[in-house]
Coordinates of C-alpha atoms in Angstrom, one line a residue:
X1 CA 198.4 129.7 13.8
X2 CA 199.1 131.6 16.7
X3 CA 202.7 131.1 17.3
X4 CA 204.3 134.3 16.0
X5 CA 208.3 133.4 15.7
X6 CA 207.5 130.4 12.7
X7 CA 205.7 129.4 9.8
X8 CA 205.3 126.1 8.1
X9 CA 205.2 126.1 4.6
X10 CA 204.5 122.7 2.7
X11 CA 205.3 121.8 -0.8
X12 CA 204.7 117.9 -2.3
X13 CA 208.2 116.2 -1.0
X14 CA 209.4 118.9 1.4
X15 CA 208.1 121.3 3.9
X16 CA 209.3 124.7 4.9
X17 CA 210.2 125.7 8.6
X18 CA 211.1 130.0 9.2
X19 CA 212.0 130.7 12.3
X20 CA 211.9 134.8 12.4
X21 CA 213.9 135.0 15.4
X22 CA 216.7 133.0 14.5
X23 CA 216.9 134.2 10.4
X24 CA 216.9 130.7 9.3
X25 CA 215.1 128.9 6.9
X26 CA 214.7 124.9 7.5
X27 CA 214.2 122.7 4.3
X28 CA 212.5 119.7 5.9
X29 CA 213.1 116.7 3.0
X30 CA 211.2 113.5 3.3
X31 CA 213.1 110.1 3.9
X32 CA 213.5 108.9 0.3
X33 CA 213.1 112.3 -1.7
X34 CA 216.2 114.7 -3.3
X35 CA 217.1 117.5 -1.4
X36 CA 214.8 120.2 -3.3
X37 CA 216.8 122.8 -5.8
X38 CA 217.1 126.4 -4.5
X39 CA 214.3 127.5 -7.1
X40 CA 212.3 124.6 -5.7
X41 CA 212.7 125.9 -2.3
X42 CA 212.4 129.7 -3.5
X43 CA 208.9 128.9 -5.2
X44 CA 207.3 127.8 -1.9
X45 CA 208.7 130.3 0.2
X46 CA 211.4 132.6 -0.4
X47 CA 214.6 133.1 1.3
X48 CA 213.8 136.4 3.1
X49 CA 217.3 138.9 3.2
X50 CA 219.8 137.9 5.6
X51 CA 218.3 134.7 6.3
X52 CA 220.2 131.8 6.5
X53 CA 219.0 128.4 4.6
X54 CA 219.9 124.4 6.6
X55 CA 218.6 121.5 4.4
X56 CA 217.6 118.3 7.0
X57 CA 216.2 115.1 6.3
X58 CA 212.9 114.2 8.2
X59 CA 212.2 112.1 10.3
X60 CA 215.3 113.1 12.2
X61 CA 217.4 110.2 13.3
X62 CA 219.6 111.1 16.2
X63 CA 219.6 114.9 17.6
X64 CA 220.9 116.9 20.7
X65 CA 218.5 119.1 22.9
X66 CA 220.7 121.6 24.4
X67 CA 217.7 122.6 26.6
X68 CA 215.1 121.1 28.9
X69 CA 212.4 123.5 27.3
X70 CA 211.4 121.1 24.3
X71 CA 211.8 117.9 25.8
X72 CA 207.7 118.2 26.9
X73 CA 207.3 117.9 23.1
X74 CA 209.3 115.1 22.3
X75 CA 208.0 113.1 24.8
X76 CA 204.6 113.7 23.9
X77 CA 205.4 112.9 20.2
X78 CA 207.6 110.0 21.3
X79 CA 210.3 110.3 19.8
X80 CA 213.3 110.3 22.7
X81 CA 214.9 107.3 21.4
X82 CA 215.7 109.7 18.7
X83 CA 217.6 111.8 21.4
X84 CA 221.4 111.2 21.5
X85 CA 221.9 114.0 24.6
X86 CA 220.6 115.7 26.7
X87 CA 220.5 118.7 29.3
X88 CA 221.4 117.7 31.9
X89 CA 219.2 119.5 33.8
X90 CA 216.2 117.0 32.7
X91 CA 213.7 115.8 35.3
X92 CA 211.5 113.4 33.8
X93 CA 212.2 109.5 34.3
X94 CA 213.4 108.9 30.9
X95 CA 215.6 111.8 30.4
X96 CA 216.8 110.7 34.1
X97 CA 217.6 106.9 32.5
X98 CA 219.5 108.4 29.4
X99 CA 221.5 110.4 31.7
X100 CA 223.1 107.6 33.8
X101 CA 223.5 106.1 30.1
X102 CA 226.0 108.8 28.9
X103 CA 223.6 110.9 27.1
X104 CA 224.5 113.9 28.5
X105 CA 225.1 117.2 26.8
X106 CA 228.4 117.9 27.7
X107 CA 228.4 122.1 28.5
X108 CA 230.4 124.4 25.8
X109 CA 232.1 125.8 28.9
X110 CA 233.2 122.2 29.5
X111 CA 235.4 119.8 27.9
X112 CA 235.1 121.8 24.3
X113 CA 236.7 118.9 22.3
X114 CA 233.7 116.6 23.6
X115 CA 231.2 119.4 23.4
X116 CA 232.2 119.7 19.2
X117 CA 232.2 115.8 19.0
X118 CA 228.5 115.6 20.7
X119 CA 227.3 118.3 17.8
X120 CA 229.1 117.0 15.3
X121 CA 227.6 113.3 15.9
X122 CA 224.2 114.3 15.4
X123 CA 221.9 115.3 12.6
X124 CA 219.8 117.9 14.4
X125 CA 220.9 120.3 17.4
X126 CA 218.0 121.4 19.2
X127 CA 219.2 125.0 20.7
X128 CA 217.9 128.3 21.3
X129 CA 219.3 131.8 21.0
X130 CA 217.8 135.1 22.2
X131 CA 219.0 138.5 20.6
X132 CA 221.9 137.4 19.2
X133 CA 221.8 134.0 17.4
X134 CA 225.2 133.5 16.5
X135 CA 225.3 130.4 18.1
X136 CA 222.5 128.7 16.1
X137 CA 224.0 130.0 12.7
X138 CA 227.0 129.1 12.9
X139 CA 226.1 125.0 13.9
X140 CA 225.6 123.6 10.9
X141 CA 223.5 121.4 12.3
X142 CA 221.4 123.8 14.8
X143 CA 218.4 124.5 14.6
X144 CA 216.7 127.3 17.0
X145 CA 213.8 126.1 19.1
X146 CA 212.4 129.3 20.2
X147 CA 209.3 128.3 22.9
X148 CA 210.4 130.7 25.5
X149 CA 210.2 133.7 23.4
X150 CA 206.4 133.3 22.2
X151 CA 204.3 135.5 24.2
X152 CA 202.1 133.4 25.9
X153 CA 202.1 129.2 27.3
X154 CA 199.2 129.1 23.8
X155 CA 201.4 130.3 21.1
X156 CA 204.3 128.1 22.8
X157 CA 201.8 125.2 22.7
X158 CA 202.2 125.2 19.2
X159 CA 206.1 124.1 19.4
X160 CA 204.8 120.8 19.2
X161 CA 204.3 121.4 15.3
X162 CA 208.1 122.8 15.0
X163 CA 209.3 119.5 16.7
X164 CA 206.7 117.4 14.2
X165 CA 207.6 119.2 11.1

């Protein structure tokens, strides 16, 4: 893999997402399966010091993408009908139609009430951080995408195996 900032690790009903820029761990369950003990998890991949663990169920059923970065991925996996907001800086014609639907992402420096509802309503928030990822550990829900800090467009290629796991 050439994507430096994540691993995938894969056990029999779960898989295991790192993300080393974030310090979180993402225990990936399949539809159907018990969320995996802490043991489970630790015997596939341990829960490096200071990282944070977030259990999810896969597929995802509804999620927010707090940036246009990743939407290129979901749309080639289609799975935007999965998307409850969006940016709303998104250009292509779908993202376009579920803006005029009231998909849009409404901005934390806007109405913060419906900015907590809009996170709160989803399973997965899609969000990125840089040096300090305060933001994505403390949403429950978030989960840090981090394309734009690969070093090159080949290693951020490979985001579209984050967005699969």
């Amino acid at each position: 893999m050439l994507a430096k900032l994540f691993t995938v690790t894969y056990a029999p009903t779960f898989k295991v997402l790192t993300d080393s820029l974030s310090k979180e761990q993402y225990v990936l369950t399949q539809c159907g399966q018990v969320q995996p003990s802490a043991a489970a998890v630790n015997a596939v991949e341990v829960l490096k010091t200071g990282y944070i663990r977030k259990h999810f169920g896969v597929p995802v059923q509804s999620s927010a993408a707090m940036s246009t970065v990743l939407l290129a991925f979901i749309d080639s996996l289609g799975v935007q009908d999965r998307v409850k907001f969006v940016d709303s800086y998104a250009t292509a014609p779908c993202w376009q139609k579920a803006l005029a639907c009231d998909a849009e992402m409404e901005p934390s420096y806007g109405n913060v009430t419906l900015h907590a509802e809009q996170l709160a309503g989803v399973d997965v928030v899609f969000m990125s951080c840089g040096s300090d990822c305060t933001n994505v550990n403390t949403q429950k829900n978030g989960v840090n995408v981090p394309v734009t800090q690969e070093a090159g467009p080949v290693e951020s290629a490979e985001y579209i195996k984050y967005i699969a796991a």
